[in-house]
Amino acid sequence: EGAAAMILQGVPASAGYAIGKARVIRKKDHSRQPVVRIAPSGVTKELERLEAALTRAADELSRLHAKWIRDNREQEAEIFEGHLFLIRDEELLSLVRTKITDELLQAEFAVGEAAEAIASRLSELDDPYLQLRSADIRDIGDRICRCLSNKPVERTESNNEREILIAEDLLPTYIAQLDEAAVIGFATSFGGATSHTAIIARSLGLPAVIGAGASLEQVKDGQTIILDAVAGTVILEPSEGDLARYGELSEQHLRRMNTLRSYKDRPTRTSDDHLVELTANIGSVKEALSAADQGAEGIGLFRTEFLFMERNDLPDEEEQYRVYRDVVQAIGPEAPVVIRTMDIGGDKELPALNLPQEQNPFLGFRAIRISLEKTDLFKTQLRAILRASAMGNISIMFPMISTMQELRRAIEAVEASKAELAEAGLPFNRAIRIGIMIEVPAAAIMADRFAKEVDFFSIGTNDLVQYTMAADRMNTKVMHMNNGLEPAVLKLIHNVIQAAVAERIQVGMCGEMAGQPLAIPLLLGMGLQKFSVGGGSVLATRERISRIGRRESQELLKVVLELDDPEQIKACVEKWYASRQMDL
Ligand code: PEP
Ligand code: MG
């Protein structure tokens, strides 16, 4: 055994592995350069230089934009389209001009200082969109400065070695112009998973570790390193064993990713050509962005309670409205977005409400039960959702519905909220679709009645399984019974799907079971129309569904419904997969 390798920890931003030589990019430290000032008589000339540089920068950006459009890389094209707008940003430009005319700064310094001032203000705000914009402003500042001094874009000079870039931060412009053949990954000290740098890395399929902090200063130019962008680490001084192990992991990963990425912009259809909808479950705007990047067709479940948790006050209508609107913008105005009203209680606490401790929190004052009692809270949320519905394809979903009376009262609250907005003259979608989670056995049993009064069902197996089996989803002692393959659970799900199909309403599933390989063919066999899964499972689920036929899954289901032992059911589905040469 040689010396142990050294492992630096960061955050995985774009999954994958790379083994190669480190190429360390150190930032020029502008702050240490003496500021250059101009004479008052030079102001006009300086402003002219600025204008010329802005025109040059805009030309560059248009060319870049056109290039990405030609290459069918819409996401990258959009980023540079955004930069084209920002380069004419009045706040930025008037600050630059003031610095030239009043402080007599040379244009390069005026641009640098103004961009930095705006960017650092934006990055301090707790809003992922504005944080993204702060990186964009810095990027634009750099571009204008470069155009002022007439320098061409810096390119990495490759000597055909496989290089891993190591930097404090990499601007989107830089990443987008990398010599793709030579650069096989990168690691940065700063950045977040939703920065444009990370988004571009993902769309280029470049493994990337970000936010590794000052530890990256230990990396020396030219040394061989391993980038493990699945675990989010950089490995220095790897042993022969490490190199061999990662060589193999890397090959496996590439093969798998190539297959999966090819499913990104496709519809989800079974091998015998039945279309299903495949959406993502999210708890934040950040997750909506990554769901879009993972090829989700929409948002099947937005767990809004996360907006209310881990804080001591309540988000008001405006704050909620902005979040719902941002989710719509992240996934696209046409894409379906199902917003679930808050599901507090059970394992989710809400400090601001000061709810008492309960003996059986999952059977207690929870979700819609709280909303129907605290109607101000409920209607604030409903108005925020309704207002956002003017901007996209939003539906409302109620959690934990057990009785028809609850549903009717919840619908009344929606109607009352609509009336308030109409009164205030605010726009909303009058025909907004309303659906319910089917996660309480009472609702699953009464599905035929519920189907007459709602637009859609979404089966929440995380709760439905625990309530059906009387096996707490948090209790490891009874985990063996908390199993979606229990025949009682399968029978109940089947009943719900049949009731929805009979009434011609949409039926989907947003519990974890929707993404489980063992469950997918059974659900297809039952006629489930919509699968909503965690963002990271979208592509794998689409691939799996594409390789399964509805007909053959109906036959499998028939066999499975005759069995009474979940172990036998599992073995039966495993055998079915094996006979199709499909992995689980
Ligand atoms: C469910 O119960 O299946 C569900 C999706 O809701 P949650 O996990 O938020 O309770
Ligand atoms: Mg639930």
Coordinates of N, CA, C and O and ligand atoms in Angstrom, one line a residue, residues 301 303 305 340 343 347-348 362 366-367 399-400 437-439 459-464 466-467 473 510-511, ligand 2:
L301 N -46.1 16.8 -8.6 CA -46.3 17.1 -7.2 C -45.4 18.2 -6.7 O -44.2 18.0 -6.8
R303 N -44.5 19.8 -3.4 CA -44.8 19.7 -1.9 C -44.6 21.1 -1.3 O -43.5 21.5 -0.9
E305 N -45.5 22.4 1.4 CA -45.2 22.6 2.8 C -43.8 23.0 3.1 O -43.5 23.6 4.2
R340 N -49.7 21.1 -4.7 CA -50.5 20.5 -3.6 C -50.5 21.5 -2.5 O -49.5 22.0 -2.1
D343 N -49.2 20.2 3.3 CA -49.4 18.9 3.9 C -48.5 18.9 5.2 O -47.5 18.2 5.3
D347 N -44.8 13.7 9.8 CA -43.4 13.9 10.0 C -43.0 15.3 9.6 O -41.8 15.7 9.7
K348 N -43.9 16.2 9.2 CA -43.6 17.5 8.8 C -44.1 18.6 9.8 O -45.3 18.7 10.0
F362 N -49.4 10.8 12.4 CA -49.9 10.4 11.1 C -51.4 10.2 11.0 O -52.0 10.3 10.0
R366 N -53.7 16.9 10.5 CA -52.7 16.9 9.4 C -53.3 17.4 8.1 O -54.5 17.3 7.9
A367 N -52.5 18.0 7.3 CA -52.8 18.4 5.9 C -54.1 19.1 5.7 O -54.4 20.1 6.4
P399 N -54.2 17.3 -0.3 CA -53.6 16.1 0.4 C -54.5 15.5 1.4 O -55.4 16.2 2.0
M400 N -54.4 14.2 1.6 CA -55.0 13.5 2.8 C -56.5 13.6 2.8 O -57.1 13.6 3.9
M437 N -55.1 13.9 -3.7 CA -54.3 12.7 -3.5 C -55.2 11.6 -3.0 O -56.1 11.8 -2.2
I438 N -54.9 10.4 -3.5 CA -55.5 9.2 -2.9 C -54.5 8.6 -2.1 O -53.6 7.9 -2.6
E439 N -54.5 8.8 -0.8 CA -53.5 8.3 0.1 C -54.1 7.8 1.4 O -53.3 7.3 2.3
I459 N -52.2 9.1 -6.8 CA -52.1 8.1 -5.7 C -50.8 8.3 -4.9 O -49.7 8.3 -5.5
G460 N -51.0 8.5 -3.6 CA -49.8 8.7 -2.8 C -49.5 7.5 -2.0 O -50.0 7.3 -0.9
T461 N -48.7 6.6 -2.6 CA -48.5 5.3 -2.0 C -47.7 5.4 -0.7 O -47.7 4.5 0.2
N462 N -46.9 6.5 -0.5 CA -46.1 6.6 0.7 C -47.0 6.5 1.9 O -46.7 5.9 2.9
D463 N -48.1 7.2 1.8 CA -49.1 7.2 2.9 C -50.1 6.0 2.8 O -50.4 5.3 3.7
L464 N -50.5 5.8 1.5 CA -51.5 4.8 1.3 C -51.1 3.4 1.9 O -51.8 2.7 2.5
Q466 N -48.8 2.8 4.3 CA -48.7 2.8 5.7 C -50.1 2.7 6.4 O -50.3 2.0 7.4
Y467 N -51.1 3.4 5.8 CA -52.4 3.3 6.3 C -53.1 2.0 6.1 O -53.8 1.5 6.9
R473 N -44.6 4.5 8.3 CA -43.5 4.7 7.3 C -42.2 5.1 7.9 O -41.2 5.1 7.2
C510 N -47.9 9.7 -7.5 CA -46.8 10.5 -7.1 C -46.0 10.0 -5.9 O -45.1 10.6 -5.4
G511 N -46.5 8.8 -5.4 CA -45.7 8.2 -4.3 C -44.5 7.6 -4.9 O -44.4 7.4 -6.1
Ligands
MG2 MG -48.6 11.7 1.6

